[in-house]
Short mmCIF file of C-alpha atoms and ligand atoms in Angstrom, two decimals:
data_model
loop_
_atom_site.label_atom_id
_atom_site.label_comp_id
_atom_site.label_asym_id
_atom_site.label_seq_id
_atom_site.Cartn_x
_atom_site.Cartn_y
_atom_site.Cartn_z
CA MET A 1 0.21 -0.01 -0.27
CA ALA A 2 1.63 3.14 -1.15
CA LYS A 3 2.36 5.33 1.77
CA PRO A 4 0.00 8.47 2.45
CA LYS A 5 0.90 11.42 0.92
CA PRO A 6 1.59 13.98 3.77
CA PRO A 7 -0.86 17.31 2.76
CA VAL A 8 2.51 19.59 2.74
CA GLN A 9 5.31 19.92 0.77
CA PRO A 10 8.53 22.01 1.55
CA GLY A 11 8.46 25.25 0.13
CA ASP A 12 4.67 25.38 0.23
CA SER A 13 3.14 28.98 1.60
CA PHE A 14 0.27 29.77 3.91
CA GLU A 15 -1.51 31.56 6.30
CA LEU A 16 -2.26 29.95 9.45
CA THR A 17 -3.29 30.57 13.06
CA VAL A 18 -0.69 30.11 15.58
CA THR A 19 -2.59 28.40 18.76
CA GLY A 20 0.38 27.33 21.11
CA LEU A 21 3.84 27.65 22.01
CA SER A 22 6.14 23.98 21.93
CA HIS A 23 8.86 23.27 24.66
CA THR A 24 11.24 24.33 22.19
CA GLY A 25 9.42 27.81 21.87
CA ASP A 26 7.80 27.37 18.43
CA GLY A 27 4.40 28.45 17.64
CA VAL A 28 2.02 25.72 16.48
CA GLY A 29 -0.67 26.06 14.18
CA LYS A 30 -2.25 23.07 12.15
CA THR A 31 -2.98 23.62 8.39
CA GLU A 32 -7.32 23.07 7.40
CA GLY A 33 -6.38 19.12 7.59
CA GLY A 34 -5.21 19.86 10.58
CA PHE A 35 -1.64 18.64 10.40
CA ALA A 36 0.32 20.26 12.59
CA VAL A 37 2.68 22.79 11.79
CA PHE A 38 6.10 24.10 13.99
CA ILE A 39 7.18 27.93 13.20
CA PRO A 40 9.97 29.26 14.96
CA LEU A 41 9.12 33.14 15.61
CA ALA A 42 5.18 33.13 15.67
CA LEU A 43 3.42 33.76 18.97
CA PRO A 44 0.10 32.08 19.69
CA GLY A 45 -2.65 34.21 18.73
CA GLU A 46 -0.93 35.39 15.69
CA LYS A 47 -2.32 34.88 12.25
CA VAL A 48 1.07 34.37 10.16
CA ARG A 49 1.96 33.60 6.32
CA VAL A 50 4.32 30.43 6.78
CA LYS A 51 6.86 28.41 4.63
CA VAL A 52 7.78 24.67 4.61
CA THR A 53 10.65 24.22 5.54
CA LYS A 54 10.52 20.32 6.54
CA VAL A 55 8.10 17.74 6.76
CA LYS A 56 7.64 15.04 9.04
CA LYS A 57 5.25 11.64 8.68
CA THR A 58 3.12 14.04 11.12
CA TYR A 59 4.22 17.65 10.84
CA ALA A 60 5.98 20.19 9.72
CA HIS A 61 8.48 22.75 10.13
CA ALA A 62 8.11 26.14 8.09
CA GLY A 63 10.34 29.41 8.18
CA LEU A 64 7.64 32.43 9.43
CA GLU A 65 7.29 35.09 6.18
CA GLU A 66 4.87 37.55 7.45
CA VAL A 67 3.26 38.29 10.45
CA LEU A 68 -0.43 39.47 9.05
CA LYS A 69 -1.66 39.46 12.72
CA ALA A 70 0.49 39.99 15.64
CA SER A 71 -0.02 38.87 19.21
CA PRO A 72 -0.26 41.81 22.07
CA ASP A 73 2.28 40.28 23.57
CA ARG A 74 5.20 40.23 20.71
CA VAL A 75 7.80 42.56 21.39
CA GLU A 76 10.99 43.77 19.34
CA ALA A 77 13.86 41.66 20.79
CA HIS A 78 16.78 43.06 22.29
CA CYS A 79 19.57 41.53 20.58
CA PRO A 80 20.80 41.94 17.16
CA VAL A 81 21.17 38.69 17.07
CA PHE A 82 18.11 36.86 18.68
CA GLU A 83 16.48 35.53 15.53
CA ALA A 84 19.85 33.35 14.30
CA CYS A 85 21.19 32.42 17.17
CA GLY A 86 20.30 29.76 19.34
CA GLY A 87 21.00 30.70 22.72
CA CYS A 88 17.77 32.77 23.03
CA GLN A 89 14.37 31.56 21.91
CA LEU A 90 11.49 33.95 23.46
CA GLN A 91 13.46 37.29 23.54
CA HIS A 92 10.07 38.16 21.07
CA LEU A 93 7.64 37.74 23.86
CA ALA A 94 7.43 40.28 26.72
CA TYR A 95 8.29 39.01 29.79
CA PRO A 96 5.87 38.56 31.83
CA ALA A 97 4.10 37.01 28.63
CA GLN A 98 7.30 34.80 28.94
CA LEU A 99 6.22 33.42 33.06
CA ASP A 100 2.93 33.36 32.25
CA ARG A 101 3.36 30.74 29.18
CA LYS A 102 5.92 28.88 31.59
CA ARG A 103 3.45 28.82 34.44
CA ARG A 104 1.13 26.61 31.60
CA GLN A 105 3.92 24.43 30.61
CA VAL A 106 4.64 22.86 33.27
CA GLU A 107 0.65 22.93 34.39
CA ASP A 108 0.59 20.89 31.33
CA ALA A 109 3.52 18.42 31.72
CA PHE A 110 1.40 17.70 35.24
CA LYS A 111 -1.49 17.19 34.24
CA ARG A 112 -0.81 15.08 30.40
CA LEU A 113 2.68 13.44 31.48
CA GLY A 114 1.71 13.09 34.79
CA GLY A 115 -1.86 12.50 35.12
CA LEU A 116 -1.61 14.69 38.27
CA ASP A 117 -4.86 17.21 37.74
CA HIS A 118 -5.10 18.94 40.98
CA VAL A 119 -1.77 19.92 40.78
CA ARG A 120 -1.65 24.35 41.58
CA VAL A 121 1.35 25.64 39.52
CA LEU A 122 2.20 28.79 41.38
CA PRO A 123 2.94 32.13 39.07
CA VAL A 124 6.61 32.28 38.26
CA LEU A 125 8.63 33.87 40.17
CA GLY A 126 10.49 35.95 37.67
CA MET A 127 13.48 38.17 37.45
CA GLU A 128 13.42 42.32 37.86
CA GLU A 129 15.47 42.86 35.32
CA PRO A 130 16.07 40.08 33.08
CA TRP A 131 19.06 40.43 31.26
CA TYR A 132 22.99 40.34 31.80
CA TYR A 133 22.32 37.41 34.30
CA ARG A 134 25.10 34.99 33.12
CA ASN A 135 27.85 33.41 34.43
CA LYS A 136 29.33 31.38 32.34
CA ALA A 137 30.00 31.35 29.31
CA GLN A 138 30.49 28.77 27.02
CA VAL A 139 31.87 29.45 23.46
CA PRO A 140 32.57 27.33 20.33
CA PHE A 141 35.06 28.60 18.12
CA GLY A 142 35.50 27.79 14.37
CA ARG A 143 36.90 28.74 10.98
CA GLY A 144 34.52 31.15 8.85
CA ARG A 145 35.33 32.64 5.40
CA GLU A 146 37.04 35.32 7.04
CA GLY A 147 38.93 33.48 9.97
CA THR A 148 38.43 32.31 13.15
CA VAL A 149 35.13 32.91 14.26
CA ALA A 150 33.36 32.32 18.06
CA GLY A 151 29.97 32.86 19.28
CA PHE A 152 26.93 30.88 19.99
CA TYR A 153 25.36 27.53 17.76
CA ALA A 154 22.55 28.36 15.94
CA ALA A 155 19.35 26.62 16.84
CA GLY A 156 19.50 22.55 15.78
CA SER A 157 23.27 23.53 13.98
CA HIS A 158 26.29 24.16 14.69
CA GLN A 159 26.84 26.87 12.68
CA ILE A 160 28.60 29.81 14.48
CA VAL A 161 26.39 33.37 15.14
CA GLU A 162 28.94 35.44 16.14
CA PHE A 163 28.03 38.46 18.60
CA ASP A 164 29.41 41.79 19.59
CA GLN A 165 27.35 41.72 23.34
CA CYS A 166 24.90 38.65 24.38
CA MET A 167 22.43 40.27 26.51
CA ILE A 168 22.38 37.37 28.95
CA GLN A 169 25.74 37.33 29.53
CA GLN A 170 27.40 39.15 32.33
CA LEU A 171 29.63 41.75 31.03
CA PRO A 172 33.14 40.58 32.10
CA ASN A 173 32.06 37.29 30.21
CA ASP A 174 31.28 38.90 27.28
CA ARG A 175 34.59 41.00 27.44
CA THR A 176 36.55 38.21 27.91
CA ILE A 177 35.22 36.16 24.77
CA GLN A 178 36.21 39.25 22.71
CA ARG A 179 39.71 39.05 23.92
CA VAL A 180 40.23 36.22 23.57
CA LYS A 181 38.83 36.15 20.26
CA LYS A 182 40.99 38.74 19.62
CA LEU A 183 43.99 37.04 21.14
CA ALA A 184 43.79 33.92 19.07
CA ILE A 185 43.80 35.98 15.59
CA GLU A 186 46.64 37.86 16.98
CA LEU A 187 48.28 35.38 18.37
CA ASP A 188 47.69 32.98 14.92
CA ILE A 189 45.88 30.30 17.49
CA PRO A 190 44.00 28.01 14.79
CA PRO A 191 40.47 27.51 15.60
CA TYR A 192 39.65 23.66 15.23
CA ASP A 193 37.04 22.51 12.80
CA GLU A 194 34.83 20.28 13.48
CA LYS A 195 34.62 18.37 10.27
CA SER A 196 38.40 17.88 9.72
CA HIS A 197 39.28 17.39 13.71
CA ARG A 198 42.57 20.02 13.17
CA GLY A 199 42.81 22.68 14.53
CA VAL A 200 43.63 24.26 18.32
CA LEU A 201 40.99 26.31 19.75
CA ARG A 202 37.86 24.64 20.07
CA HIS A 203 35.72 25.89 23.06
CA VAL A 204 36.50 29.12 25.47
CA LEU A 205 34.56 29.06 28.56
CA VAL A 206 34.41 31.68 31.20
CA ARG A 207 32.87 31.59 34.85
CA THR A 208 32.52 34.80 36.94
CA GLY A 209 32.01 34.93 40.16
CA THR A 210 29.36 37.58 40.57
CA ASN A 211 29.81 38.68 44.21
CA THR A 212 33.72 37.88 44.45
CA GLY A 213 34.30 39.39 41.13
CA GLU A 214 36.62 36.85 40.00
CA VAL A 215 36.96 35.45 36.34
CA MET A 216 38.09 32.19 35.06
CA VAL A 217 38.97 31.37 31.87
CA VAL A 218 39.30 28.06 30.05
CA LEU A 219 40.61 27.28 26.70
CA VAL A 220 39.62 24.07 25.15
CA THR A 221 42.58 22.67 23.25
CA ASN A 222 42.24 19.58 20.55
CA GLY A 223 45.89 18.38 22.81
CA ALA A 224 47.89 19.56 25.13
CA TYR A 225 49.69 22.20 21.95
CA LEU A 226 48.71 25.79 22.72
CA PRO A 227 50.83 27.86 20.57
CA SER A 228 51.73 31.18 21.72
CA HIS A 229 50.24 29.91 25.49
CA LYS A 230 52.76 31.85 27.00
CA ARG A 231 52.55 35.50 25.69
CA LEU A 232 48.73 34.35 25.33
CA VAL A 233 48.32 33.84 29.44
CA THR A 234 50.84 37.55 30.16
CA ARG A 235 47.68 39.31 27.45
CA LEU A 236 44.97 38.05 29.15
CA ARG A 237 46.82 38.76 32.71
CA GLU A 238 47.18 42.46 31.18
CA GLU A 239 43.78 42.81 29.36
CA ILE A 240 40.90 41.47 31.72
CA PRO A 241 40.00 42.85 35.40
CA GLY A 242 38.94 41.15 38.11
CA LEU A 243 41.25 37.40 36.25
CA THR A 244 41.94 35.12 38.53
CA SER A 245 42.06 31.77 36.42
CA ILE A 246 43.35 30.43 33.59
CA VAL A 247 43.17 26.74 32.17
CA GLN A 248 43.75 24.92 29.60
CA ASN A 249 41.36 21.66 29.57
CA ILE A 250 43.03 19.15 27.09
CA HIS A 251 39.95 17.63 24.82
CA THR A 252 41.20 15.26 22.02
CA LYS A 253 37.76 13.30 21.52
CA ARG A 254 35.55 14.00 18.15
CA SER A 255 32.61 14.90 20.39
CA ASN A 256 29.36 17.60 21.83
CA VAL A 257 30.73 17.16 25.63
CA VAL A 258 32.49 21.00 25.83
CA LEU A 259 35.20 20.04 28.14
CA GLY A 260 37.91 16.98 28.00
CA GLN A 261 39.34 15.06 31.38
CA GLU A 262 42.00 16.93 31.75
CA ASN A 263 42.95 20.24 33.02
CA ARG A 264 45.87 22.28 33.16
CA VAL A 265 45.99 25.72 35.05
CA LEU A 266 48.61 28.30 32.98
CA TRP A 267 48.01 30.84 35.71
CA GLY A 268 46.38 31.61 38.96
CA LYS A 269 43.94 28.79 41.01
CA PRO A 270 42.64 25.64 39.98
CA VAL A 271 38.95 26.99 41.07
CA ILE A 272 36.57 30.23 40.80
CA VAL A 273 35.06 31.16 44.32
CA ASP A 274 31.95 33.25 44.36
CA THR A 275 28.85 33.52 47.26
CA ILE A 276 25.68 31.75 47.39
CA GLY A 277 24.01 34.34 50.18
CA ASP A 278 26.91 33.88 53.39
CA ILE A 279 28.34 31.01 52.06
CA ARG A 280 31.07 30.42 50.08
CA PHE A 281 31.79 28.08 47.47
CA VAL A 282 35.18 26.91 45.31
CA ILE A 283 33.59 25.79 41.21
CA SER A 284 36.36 23.73 39.15
CA PRO A 285 36.16 24.03 35.40
CA HIS A 286 33.89 20.81 35.63
CA SER A 287 31.56 21.54 38.53
CA PHE A 288 28.25 22.54 37.96
CA PHE A 289 27.10 26.19 39.43
CA GLN A 290 23.73 27.67 38.68
CA VAL A 291 24.24 29.94 35.96
CA ASN A 292 21.49 33.19 37.30
CA PRO A 293 22.83 34.06 40.65
CA VAL A 294 19.77 36.32 40.89
CA GLN A 295 17.77 33.68 41.08
CA THR A 296 19.58 30.97 42.34
CA LYS A 297 19.40 32.79 45.71
CA ILE A 298 15.95 32.61 45.93
CA LEU A 299 15.71 29.25 43.60
CA TYR A 300 17.62 27.91 47.43
CA ASP A 301 14.93 29.97 49.81
CA GLN A 302 12.13 28.40 48.48
CA VAL A 303 14.03 25.12 49.09
CA LYS A 304 14.51 26.52 52.29
CA LYS A 305 11.06 27.14 52.87
CA ALA A 306 9.93 23.47 51.45
CA ALA A 307 12.85 22.02 53.78
CA ALA A 308 11.05 23.60 56.30
CA LEU A 309 14.44 22.73 59.15
CA THR A 310 14.55 22.52 62.88
CA GLY A 311 17.82 22.18 63.18
CA LYS A 312 17.57 18.74 64.31
CA GLU A 313 17.17 16.67 61.20
CA THR A 314 19.38 14.48 58.80
CA VAL A 315 19.18 15.69 55.36
CA ILE A 316 20.20 14.47 52.47
CA ASP A 317 21.39 16.52 49.01
CA ALA A 318 21.08 14.05 45.79
CA TYR A 319 22.43 15.29 42.90
CA CYS A 320 24.75 17.70 45.48
CA GLY A 321 27.16 19.14 42.66
CA ILE A 322 29.98 21.27 44.89
CA GLY A 323 27.03 21.24 47.83
CA THR A 324 25.48 24.11 47.68
CA ILE A 325 22.05 23.23 48.10
CA GLY A 326 23.01 21.04 51.51
CA LEU A 327 25.76 23.67 52.18
CA TYR A 328 23.00 26.67 51.86
CA LEU A 329 20.61 24.41 54.45
CA ALA A 330 23.26 22.94 56.75
CA ARG A 331 22.88 25.78 59.56
CA ASP A 332 19.06 24.43 60.32
CA ALA A 333 19.80 20.86 60.17
CA ALA A 334 21.58 18.32 62.90
CA GLN A 335 23.42 16.55 59.30
CA VAL A 336 23.63 16.75 55.94
CA LEU A 337 24.19 13.89 53.52
CA GLY A 338 25.66 15.17 49.57
CA VAL A 339 25.70 12.70 46.34
CA GLU A 340 27.02 13.32 42.90
CA SER A 341 28.41 11.14 40.37
CA ILE A 342 31.53 14.18 39.12
CA PRO A 343 34.15 13.53 41.87
CA GLN A 344 35.88 16.38 41.59
CA ALA A 345 32.82 18.19 42.64
CA VAL A 346 33.00 16.04 45.23
CA GLU A 347 35.86 17.57 46.36
CA ASP A 348 34.78 20.90 45.71
CA ALA A 349 31.71 20.33 48.41
CA ARG A 350 34.57 18.81 50.92
CA VAL A 351 36.23 21.63 50.40
CA ASN A 352 33.35 24.17 50.49
CA ALA A 353 31.91 22.50 53.75
CA GLU A 354 35.27 23.36 55.76
CA ALA A 355 35.90 26.69 54.34
CA ASN A 356 32.57 27.55 55.69
CA GLY A 357 33.35 25.45 59.00
CA ILE A 358 30.44 23.02 58.29
CA GLU A 359 31.01 20.29 60.10
CA HIS A 360 28.13 18.20 60.43
CA ALA A 361 28.30 17.84 56.41
CA SER A 362 29.44 14.99 54.34
CA PHE A 363 29.93 14.09 50.78
CA GLU A 364 30.15 11.15 48.94
CA ALA A 365 31.19 10.65 45.47
CA GLY A 366 28.74 8.53 43.04
CA LYS A 367 25.47 7.69 40.91
CA ALA A 368 22.55 8.65 43.44
CA GLU A 369 21.03 5.15 41.85
CA GLU A 370 23.78 3.12 43.28
CA ILE A 371 24.31 4.92 46.53
CA MET A 372 20.94 5.73 48.18
CA PRO A 373 19.65 2.15 48.03
CA ARG A 374 22.86 1.77 50.10
CA TRP A 375 22.11 4.63 52.42
CA ALA A 376 18.47 3.07 53.06
CA GLU A 377 19.98 -0.62 54.24
CA LYS A 378 22.50 0.66 56.31
CA GLY A 379 19.61 2.49 57.78
CA ILE A 380 19.81 6.00 57.19
CA ARG A 381 16.16 7.44 57.95
CA PRO A 382 16.37 11.41 56.91
CA GLU A 383 14.10 13.69 57.99
CA VAL A 384 14.40 15.68 54.79
CA ILE A 385 16.13 15.01 50.98
CA VAL A 386 16.48 17.43 48.58
CA VAL A 387 17.29 15.98 44.86
CA ASP A 388 18.14 18.10 41.95
CA PRO A 389 18.45 15.88 39.01
CA PRO A 390 19.84 16.46 35.71
CA ARG A 391 16.87 17.41 32.41
CA LYS A 392 16.59 13.09 32.61
CA GLY A 393 15.03 13.31 36.26
CA CYS A 394 15.21 10.12 38.43
CA ASP A 395 15.84 7.05 38.43
CA PRO A 396 13.36 4.47 39.26
CA GLU A 397 16.06 3.07 41.70
CA PHE A 398 16.45 6.25 42.97
CA LEU A 399 12.97 6.95 44.49
CA ILE A 400 12.60 3.99 45.43
CA ALA A 401 15.17 4.05 47.56
CA CYS A 402 13.84 7.63 48.43
CA THR A 403 10.64 6.45 49.41
CA ASN A 404 12.07 3.34 51.29
CA MET A 405 13.64 6.04 53.90
CA SER A 406 9.94 7.46 54.31
CA PRO A 407 11.11 10.80 54.83
CA ASP A 408 8.57 13.84 55.99
CA ARG A 409 9.19 15.84 53.33
CA LEU A 410 10.94 15.31 49.91
CA VAL A 411 11.66 18.89 47.54
CA TYR A 412 12.17 18.29 44.09
CA VAL A 413 14.01 20.70 42.03
CA SER A 414 13.80 20.70 38.29
CA CYS A 415 15.37 21.77 35.23
CA ASN A 416 12.60 19.69 33.47
CA PRO A 417 8.77 19.94 33.98
CA ALA A 418 8.63 16.56 32.04
CA THR A 419 10.33 14.77 33.62
CA LEU A 420 9.48 16.75 36.69
CA ALA A 421 6.09 15.27 36.47
CA ARG A 422 6.87 11.88 35.94
CA ASP A 423 8.69 11.08 38.93
CA ALA A 424 5.73 13.22 40.47
CA ALA A 425 3.35 10.59 39.22
CA PHE A 426 6.25 7.72 40.38
CA LEU A 427 6.05 9.42 43.78
CA VAL A 428 2.57 9.80 43.71
CA GLU A 429 1.91 5.70 43.37
CA ARG A 430 4.52 4.87 46.35
CA GLY A 431 2.51 7.07 48.75
CA TYR A 432 3.23 10.82 48.75
CA ARG A 433 1.43 13.26 47.41
CA THR A 434 2.28 17.44 46.29
CA GLU A 435 -0.49 20.60 46.12
CA GLU A 436 2.03 22.75 44.78
CA VAL A 437 4.51 23.07 42.26
CA GLN A 438 7.01 27.40 42.41
CA PRO A 439 8.79 27.70 39.23
CA VAL A 440 11.71 30.06 39.29
CA ASP A 441 12.65 31.90 36.28
CA MET A 442 16.18 31.19 36.22
CA PHE A 443 16.87 31.04 32.09
CA PRO A 444 14.97 34.50 31.13
CA HIS A 445 14.15 34.58 27.45
CA THR A 446 14.55 31.11 27.22
CA ASN A 447 12.82 28.45 26.87
CA HIS A 448 13.37 26.03 30.37
CA VAL A 449 11.63 26.99 33.48
CA GLU A 450 13.64 25.49 37.19
CA CYS A 451 10.88 24.00 39.73
CA VAL A 452 10.48 22.96 42.95
CA THR A 453 7.49 20.81 44.50
CA VAL A 454 7.63 19.77 47.85
CA PHE A 455 6.27 16.09 49.31
CA HIS A 456 4.70 14.96 51.80
CA PRO A 457 3.62 11.32 53.17
CA ALA A 458 0.15 10.77 51.68
N1 LIG B 1 22.45 20.80 43.51
C1 LIG B 1 23.26 21.75 42.78
C2 LIG B 1 23.78 20.90 41.10
C3 LIG B 1 22.57 20.44 40.59
S1 LIG B 1 22.98 19.91 38.71
C4 LIG B 1 23.03 22.99 42.53
O1 LIG B 1 22.20 23.16 42.82
O2 LIG B 1 23.98 24.00 42.64
C5 LIG B 1 22.89 17.57 38.93
C6 LIG B 1 24.53 17.69 39.28
O3 LIG B 1 23.67 16.08 39.60
C7 LIG B 1 24.94 17.66 38.17
O4 LIG B 1 25.86 18.18 39.01
C8 LIG B 1 25.28 16.56 38.07
O5 LIG B 1 27.14 15.91 37.94
C9 LIG B 1 25.03 15.14 38.78
N2 LIG B 1 24.14 14.24 38.64
C10 LIG B 1 23.80 13.79 37.46
N3 LIG B 1 23.50 12.71 37.24
C11 LIG B 1 24.21 11.80 38.39
C12 LIG B 1 23.77 11.08 38.98
N4 LIG B 1 22.93 9.51 38.43
N5 LIG B 1 23.70 10.85 40.31
C13 LIG B 1 24.54 11.76 40.95
N6 LIG B 1 24.78 12.69 40.57
C14 LIG B 1 24.55 12.80 39.06
#
């Protein structure tokens, strides 16, 4: 039997009413025949003219040709490269509307993916000044027609989009990237070429300690050889205010992962220091540290509120990174136990505990889904468990170990509403309940949203 032909073809151009926004921030509409079309840069409620670019079995992608009737929430994007760059997805949507949309996205995930219709999703806690917030930039280098280029990838591709100033990066990050780029050209440091796997400079990672002013530069190189590295170090030290650390990271694999395993300190400290509240943190190049410091404080205060500590509790901080949440809560707890898979981050967590004079916190390296069942078997019974997994959420083995420990409160911090809703449904099946979710906008102008939810025994 012949396959049914999709009702649209690449190149087709037609008018459409946009009815929704996908989780990646694309406008979504349907053709008269009910075929779904995804249109980047189109907004719900708009009437648009689109041109089909790609057709799949059940949906198509299209480019926005013309907005025939604009949404009242449409605004002019501030950034000149917004449409080309894949870094932000929502600059064309007014900030209050972005927050509203993120709230509804979480609500939708709980209903559709979790089957938890009763859960109330509170208004998203947004930023007063939703610009120049990121403390970390990871910028790929490559070779363009006119030589070295550095910028962010275009959406869904590895084409580098250059920028003079990124409107969601803190200014020292921008300045540092532009300096490194200028010096790489001046000192003839060849950029890496993904196709041939040749060249030297792959990525530059910059981290700024927002509250300390410290700046770390990590030069990711395709091998140990970094030409002119002495001159590069001297010039960077002269030209970058606040610079405290220059690290070379050696990464010889063909891979989309930014960092390789090996770090060599070229100058200064191997770590950078920043603070959240009155706790100091050292951060290694490989360690996770929340990228929006203003909102991190708000997020962690929500965790603190949900944990409702009295000083007597044992707290487990699972997926603890450099111990941030556990140490933030430690003064109100009897004991903190952290688990984290990256050994370097666990080292940082231990150093951080000591540097802050916190003696009742300990950290173990390993996978949460392996360590937690072991802790449960050993009879560890925390009153409070905090979990903050990566986007893929928690492993069922881990959640089973959590409920076996029967904590009074399980505080779930999530950067992905879909896996949060899935894991929430699992926890509900295993005798826990939740009433509310508090989203926090850690990533203005992007399609990401962070949530805090607390579970109690049902
Ligand atoms: N709570 C920390 C880190 C959260 S990010 C903070 O707020 O800063 C998630 C962390 O989970 C990362 O540090 C990552 O390295 C770690 N991780 C990822 N998979 C893991 C696993 N299976 N077991 C333990 N930790 C894991």
